[in-house]
XYZ file of N, CA and C in Angstrom:
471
model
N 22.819 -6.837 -22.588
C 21.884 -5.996 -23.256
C 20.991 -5.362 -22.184
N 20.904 -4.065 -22.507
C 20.393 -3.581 -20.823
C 18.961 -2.392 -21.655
N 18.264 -2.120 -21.631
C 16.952 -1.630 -22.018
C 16.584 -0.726 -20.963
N 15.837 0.576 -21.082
C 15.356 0.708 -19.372
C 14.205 1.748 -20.256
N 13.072 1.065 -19.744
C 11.781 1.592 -20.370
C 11.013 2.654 -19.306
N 10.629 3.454 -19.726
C 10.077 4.823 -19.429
C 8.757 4.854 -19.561
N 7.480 4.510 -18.924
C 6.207 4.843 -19.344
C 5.769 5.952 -19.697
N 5.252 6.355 -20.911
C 4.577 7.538 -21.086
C 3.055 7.698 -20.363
N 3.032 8.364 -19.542
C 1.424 8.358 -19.336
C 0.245 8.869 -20.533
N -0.632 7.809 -20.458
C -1.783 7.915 -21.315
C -2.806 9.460 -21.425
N -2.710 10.264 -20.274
C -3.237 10.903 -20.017
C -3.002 11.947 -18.449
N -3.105 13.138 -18.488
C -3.090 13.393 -17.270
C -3.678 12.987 -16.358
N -3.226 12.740 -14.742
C -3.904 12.321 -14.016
C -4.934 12.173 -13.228
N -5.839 11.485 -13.617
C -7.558 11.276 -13.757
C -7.905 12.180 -11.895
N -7.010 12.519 -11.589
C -7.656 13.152 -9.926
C -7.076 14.732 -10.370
N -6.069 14.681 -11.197
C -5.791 16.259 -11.635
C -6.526 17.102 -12.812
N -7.858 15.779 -13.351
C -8.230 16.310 -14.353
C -9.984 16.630 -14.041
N -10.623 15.944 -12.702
C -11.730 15.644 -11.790
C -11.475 16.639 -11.137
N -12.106 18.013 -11.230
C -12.139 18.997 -9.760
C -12.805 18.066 -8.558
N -12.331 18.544 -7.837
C -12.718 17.461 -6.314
C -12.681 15.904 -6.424
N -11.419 15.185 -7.210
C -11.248 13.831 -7.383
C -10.187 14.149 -6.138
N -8.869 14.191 -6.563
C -7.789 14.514 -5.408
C -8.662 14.974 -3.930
N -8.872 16.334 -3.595
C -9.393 16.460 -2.477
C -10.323 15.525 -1.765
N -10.976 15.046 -2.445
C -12.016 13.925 -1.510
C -11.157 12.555 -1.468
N -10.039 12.026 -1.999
C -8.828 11.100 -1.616
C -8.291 11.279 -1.234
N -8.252 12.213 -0.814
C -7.401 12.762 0.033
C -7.539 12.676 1.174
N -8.948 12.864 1.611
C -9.738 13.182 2.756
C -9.716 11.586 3.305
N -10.217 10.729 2.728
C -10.525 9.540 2.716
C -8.721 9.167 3.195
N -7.393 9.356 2.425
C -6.308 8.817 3.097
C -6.043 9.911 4.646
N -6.653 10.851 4.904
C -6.549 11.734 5.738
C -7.058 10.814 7.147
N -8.143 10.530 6.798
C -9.063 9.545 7.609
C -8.208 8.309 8.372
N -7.951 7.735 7.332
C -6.835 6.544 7.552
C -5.761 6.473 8.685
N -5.229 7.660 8.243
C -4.258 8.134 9.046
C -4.407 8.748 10.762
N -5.959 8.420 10.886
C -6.306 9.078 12.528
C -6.903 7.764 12.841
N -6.256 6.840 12.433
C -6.630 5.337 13.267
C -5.981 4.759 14.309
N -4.911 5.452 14.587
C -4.102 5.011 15.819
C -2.759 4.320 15.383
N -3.213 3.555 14.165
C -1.611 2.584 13.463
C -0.586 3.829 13.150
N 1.011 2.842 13.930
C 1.903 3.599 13.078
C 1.725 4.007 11.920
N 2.191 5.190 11.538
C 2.345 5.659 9.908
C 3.157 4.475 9.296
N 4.598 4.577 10.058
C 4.902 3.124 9.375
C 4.758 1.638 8.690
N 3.447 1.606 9.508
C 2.753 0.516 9.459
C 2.305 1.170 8.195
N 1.412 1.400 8.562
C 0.359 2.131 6.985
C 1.223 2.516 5.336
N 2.716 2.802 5.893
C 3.274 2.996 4.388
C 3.832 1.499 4.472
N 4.162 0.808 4.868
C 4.284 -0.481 4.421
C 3.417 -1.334 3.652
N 2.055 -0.744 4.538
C 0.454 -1.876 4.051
C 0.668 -1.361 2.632
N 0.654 0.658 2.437
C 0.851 1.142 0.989
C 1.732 0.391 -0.109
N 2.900 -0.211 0.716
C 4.200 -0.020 -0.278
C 4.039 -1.819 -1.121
N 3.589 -2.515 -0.072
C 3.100 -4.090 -0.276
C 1.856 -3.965 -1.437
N 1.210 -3.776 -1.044
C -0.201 -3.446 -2.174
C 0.356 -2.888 -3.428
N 0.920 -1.790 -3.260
C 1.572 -1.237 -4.594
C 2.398 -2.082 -5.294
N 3.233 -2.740 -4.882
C 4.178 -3.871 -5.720
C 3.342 -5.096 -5.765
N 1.702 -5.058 -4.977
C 1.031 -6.507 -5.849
C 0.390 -6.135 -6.866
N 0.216 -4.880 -7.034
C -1.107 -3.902 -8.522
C 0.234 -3.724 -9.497
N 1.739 -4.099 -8.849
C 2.491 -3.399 -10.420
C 2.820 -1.870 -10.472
N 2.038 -0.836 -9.740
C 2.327 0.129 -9.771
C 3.628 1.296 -9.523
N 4.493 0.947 -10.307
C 5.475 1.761 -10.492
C 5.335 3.312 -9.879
N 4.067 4.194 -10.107
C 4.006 5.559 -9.694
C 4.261 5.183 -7.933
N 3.238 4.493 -7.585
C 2.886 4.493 -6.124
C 3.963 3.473 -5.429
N 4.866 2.592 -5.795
C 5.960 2.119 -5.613
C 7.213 3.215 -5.034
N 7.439 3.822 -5.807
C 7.866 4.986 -5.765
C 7.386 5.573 -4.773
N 6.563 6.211 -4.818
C 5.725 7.480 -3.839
C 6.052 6.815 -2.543
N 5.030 5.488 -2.201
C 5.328 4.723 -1.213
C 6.669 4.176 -0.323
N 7.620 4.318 -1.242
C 9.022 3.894 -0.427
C 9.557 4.959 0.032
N 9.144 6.394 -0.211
C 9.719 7.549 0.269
C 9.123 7.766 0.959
N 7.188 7.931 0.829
C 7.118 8.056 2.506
C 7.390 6.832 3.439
N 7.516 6.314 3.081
C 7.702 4.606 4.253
C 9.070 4.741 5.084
N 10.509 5.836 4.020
C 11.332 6.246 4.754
C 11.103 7.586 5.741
N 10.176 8.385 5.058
C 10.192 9.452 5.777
C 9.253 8.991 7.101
N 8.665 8.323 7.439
C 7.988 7.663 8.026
C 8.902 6.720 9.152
N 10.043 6.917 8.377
C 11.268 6.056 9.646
C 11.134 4.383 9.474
N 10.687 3.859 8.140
C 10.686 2.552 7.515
C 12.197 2.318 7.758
N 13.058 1.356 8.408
C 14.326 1.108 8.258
C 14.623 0.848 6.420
N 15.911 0.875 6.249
C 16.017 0.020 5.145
C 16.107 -1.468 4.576
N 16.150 -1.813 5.418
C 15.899 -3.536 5.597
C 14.347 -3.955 5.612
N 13.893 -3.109 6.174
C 11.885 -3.525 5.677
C 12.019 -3.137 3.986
N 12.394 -1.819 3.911
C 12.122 -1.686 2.466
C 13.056 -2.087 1.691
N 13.795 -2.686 1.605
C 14.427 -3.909 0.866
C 13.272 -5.184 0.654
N 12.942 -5.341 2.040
C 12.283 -6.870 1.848
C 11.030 -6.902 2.242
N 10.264 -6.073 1.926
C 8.530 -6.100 2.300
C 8.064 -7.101 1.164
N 8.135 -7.003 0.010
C 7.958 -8.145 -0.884
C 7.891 -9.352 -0.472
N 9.052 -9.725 0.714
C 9.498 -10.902 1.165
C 8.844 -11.056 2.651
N 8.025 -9.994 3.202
C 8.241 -9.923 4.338
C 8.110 -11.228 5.207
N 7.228 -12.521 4.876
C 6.930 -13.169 5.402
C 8.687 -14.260 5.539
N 9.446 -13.786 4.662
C 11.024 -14.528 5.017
C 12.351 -13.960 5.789
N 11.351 -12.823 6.147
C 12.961 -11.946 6.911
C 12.110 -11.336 8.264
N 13.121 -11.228 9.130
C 12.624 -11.017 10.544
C 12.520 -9.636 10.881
N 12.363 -8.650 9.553
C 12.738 -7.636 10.415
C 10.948 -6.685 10.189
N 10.458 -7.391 10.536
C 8.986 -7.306 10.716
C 8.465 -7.628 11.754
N 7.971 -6.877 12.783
C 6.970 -7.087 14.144
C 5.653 -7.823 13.408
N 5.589 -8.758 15.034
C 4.189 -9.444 14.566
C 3.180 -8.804 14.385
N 2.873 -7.369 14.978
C 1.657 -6.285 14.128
C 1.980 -6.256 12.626
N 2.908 -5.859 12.440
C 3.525 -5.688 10.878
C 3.195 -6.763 10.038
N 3.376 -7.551 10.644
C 3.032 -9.232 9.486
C 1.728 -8.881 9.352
N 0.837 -8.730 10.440
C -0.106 -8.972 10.609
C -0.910 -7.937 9.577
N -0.690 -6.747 9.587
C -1.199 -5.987 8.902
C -0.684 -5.939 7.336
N 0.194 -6.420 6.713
C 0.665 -6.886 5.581
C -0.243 -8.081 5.164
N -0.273 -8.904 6.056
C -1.113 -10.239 5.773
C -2.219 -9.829 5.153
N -2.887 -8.875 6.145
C -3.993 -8.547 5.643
C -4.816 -7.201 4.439
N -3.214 -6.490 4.591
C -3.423 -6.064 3.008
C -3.330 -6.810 1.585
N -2.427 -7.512 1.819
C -2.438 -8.506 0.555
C -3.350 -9.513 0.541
N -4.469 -10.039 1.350
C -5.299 -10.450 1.349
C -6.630 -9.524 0.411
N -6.672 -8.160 1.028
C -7.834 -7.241 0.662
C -7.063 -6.866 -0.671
N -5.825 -6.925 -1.007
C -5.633 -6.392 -2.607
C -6.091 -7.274 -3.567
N -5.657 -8.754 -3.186
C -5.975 -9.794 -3.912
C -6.769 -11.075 -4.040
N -8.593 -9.911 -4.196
C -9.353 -10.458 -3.611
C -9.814 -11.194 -4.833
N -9.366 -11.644 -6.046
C -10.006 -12.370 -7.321
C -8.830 -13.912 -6.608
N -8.046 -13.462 -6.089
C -6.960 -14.994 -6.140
C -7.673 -16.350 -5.119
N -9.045 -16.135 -4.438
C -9.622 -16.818 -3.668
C -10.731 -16.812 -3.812
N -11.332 -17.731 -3.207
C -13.144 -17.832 -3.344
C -13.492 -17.363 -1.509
N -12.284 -17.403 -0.908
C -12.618 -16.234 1.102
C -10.863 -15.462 0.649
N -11.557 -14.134 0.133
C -10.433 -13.363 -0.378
C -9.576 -13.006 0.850
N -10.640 -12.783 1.947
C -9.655 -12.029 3.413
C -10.012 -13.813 4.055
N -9.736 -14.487 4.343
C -9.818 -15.634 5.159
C -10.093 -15.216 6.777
N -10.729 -15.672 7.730
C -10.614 -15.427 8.927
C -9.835 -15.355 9.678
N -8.719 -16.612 9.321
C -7.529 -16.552 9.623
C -6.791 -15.413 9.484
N -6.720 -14.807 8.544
C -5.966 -13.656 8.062
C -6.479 -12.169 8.950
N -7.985 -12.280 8.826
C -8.607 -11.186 9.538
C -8.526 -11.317 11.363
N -8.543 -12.604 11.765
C -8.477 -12.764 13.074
C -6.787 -12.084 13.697
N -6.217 -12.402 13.109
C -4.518 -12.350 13.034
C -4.407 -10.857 13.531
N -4.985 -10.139 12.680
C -5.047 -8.816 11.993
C -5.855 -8.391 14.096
N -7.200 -8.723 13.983
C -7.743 -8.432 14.854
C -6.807 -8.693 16.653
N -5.840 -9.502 16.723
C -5.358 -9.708 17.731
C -4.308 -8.910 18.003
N -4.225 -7.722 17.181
C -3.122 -6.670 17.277
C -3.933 -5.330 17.137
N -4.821 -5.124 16.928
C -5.306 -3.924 16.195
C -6.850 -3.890 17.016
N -7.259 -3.111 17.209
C -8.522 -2.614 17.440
C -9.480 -2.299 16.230
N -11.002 -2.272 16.312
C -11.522 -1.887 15.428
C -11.274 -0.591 14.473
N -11.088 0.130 15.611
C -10.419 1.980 14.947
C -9.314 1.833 14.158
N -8.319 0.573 14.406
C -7.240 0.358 14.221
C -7.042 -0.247 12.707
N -8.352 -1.372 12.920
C -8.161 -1.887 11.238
C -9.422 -1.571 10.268
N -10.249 -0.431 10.842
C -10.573 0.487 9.757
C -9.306 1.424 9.345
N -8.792 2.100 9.902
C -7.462 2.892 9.293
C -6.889 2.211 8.032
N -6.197 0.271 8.813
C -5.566 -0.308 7.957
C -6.640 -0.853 5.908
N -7.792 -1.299 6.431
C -8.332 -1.083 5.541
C -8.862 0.144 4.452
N -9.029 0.944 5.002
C -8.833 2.354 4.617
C -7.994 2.275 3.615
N -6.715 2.179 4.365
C -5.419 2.123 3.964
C -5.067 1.702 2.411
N -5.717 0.453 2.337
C -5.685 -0.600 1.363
C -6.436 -0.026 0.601
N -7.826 0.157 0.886
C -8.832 0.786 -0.280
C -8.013 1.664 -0.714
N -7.783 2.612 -0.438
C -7.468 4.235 -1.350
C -5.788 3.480 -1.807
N -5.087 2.969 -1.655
C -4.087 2.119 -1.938
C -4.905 1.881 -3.681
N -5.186 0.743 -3.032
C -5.952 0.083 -4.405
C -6.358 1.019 -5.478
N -6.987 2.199 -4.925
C -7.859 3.058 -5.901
C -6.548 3.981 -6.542
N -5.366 4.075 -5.991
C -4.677 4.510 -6.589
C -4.314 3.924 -7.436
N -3.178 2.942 -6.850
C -2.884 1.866 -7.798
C -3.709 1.730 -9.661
N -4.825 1.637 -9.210
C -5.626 1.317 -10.018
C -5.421 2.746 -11.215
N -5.820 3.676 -10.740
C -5.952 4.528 -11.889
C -4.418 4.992 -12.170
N -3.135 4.966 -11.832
C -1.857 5.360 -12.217
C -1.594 4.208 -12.612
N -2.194 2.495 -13.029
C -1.461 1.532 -13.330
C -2.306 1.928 -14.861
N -3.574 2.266 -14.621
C -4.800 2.376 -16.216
C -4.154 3.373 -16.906
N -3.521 4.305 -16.082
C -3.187 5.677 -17.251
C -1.616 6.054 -17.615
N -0.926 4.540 -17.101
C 0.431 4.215 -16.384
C 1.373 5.640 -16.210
N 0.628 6.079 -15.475
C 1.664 7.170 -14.752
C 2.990 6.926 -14.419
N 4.110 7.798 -14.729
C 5.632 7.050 -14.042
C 5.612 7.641 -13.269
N 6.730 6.773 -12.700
C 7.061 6.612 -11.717
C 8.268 8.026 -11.261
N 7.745 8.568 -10.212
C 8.222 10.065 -10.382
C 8.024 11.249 -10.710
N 6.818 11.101 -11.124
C 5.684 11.913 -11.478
C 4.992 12.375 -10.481
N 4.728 13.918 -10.927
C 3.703 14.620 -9.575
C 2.499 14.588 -10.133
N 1.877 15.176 -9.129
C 0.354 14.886 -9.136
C -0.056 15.610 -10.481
């Protein structure tokens, strides 16, 4: 028995319906992106966060740029997993670690642990993991409003 469900979105999308919602998130992922981290890196931190919020739109979005970005296919097979397959540099862990730390900050009472942030810090520079946090925030803020208004997946702006 095979089913394959289609979200209708609730509404158009809350940054296409906000004059200057999109452009100023824009700006803010614009930002991100002049931190020095691979892009790669950064659509991974995207693509991890997005499959911990559920988000089908940005799941999507995220695995295409993560290829166009030169993501092998073996990361994006197993970023979910990343901590069980080798085909992740220790920056890469590192910055995964610490997005899924900053996504899933209700699952702890030290949501980013030091551990997690130190990790993070022994690969990355300050410039480096403002980008990656960056990263995560506007991540999140997406996530968030295409999971509330469940945008599908495949959907333009």
């Amino acid at each position: 028995m095979s089913s394959t469900h289609v979200p209708t979105a609730r509404m158009s999308n809350p940054t296409s319906v906000l004059p200057g919602a999109l452009p100023a998130i824009m700006g803010l992922l614009k930002a991100a992106k002049q931190g020095g981290v691979p892009e790669s890196t950064l659509e991974l931190v995207h693509l991890r966060a997005s499959q911990i919020n559920n988000c089908g739109f940005c799941v999507d979005f995220g695995a295409k740029g993560a290829r166009k970005a030169g993501v092998s296919d073996e990361q994006l097979w197993s970023v979910a997993a990343w901590r069980e397959t080798p085909y992740f540099s220790d920056e890469e862990r590192a910055a995964l670690a610490l997005a899924e730390a900053a996504t899933r900050l209700a699952d702890s009472s030290d949501a980013v642990p030091d551990e997690v942030w130190d990790a993070a810090a022994d690969f990355y520079d300050e410039k480096q993991l403002a980008s990656i946090v960056l990263m995560v925030g506007v991540t999140n803020l997406f996530n968030r409003i295409n999971v509330t208004t469940r945008q599908p997946a495949g959907a333009g702006w």
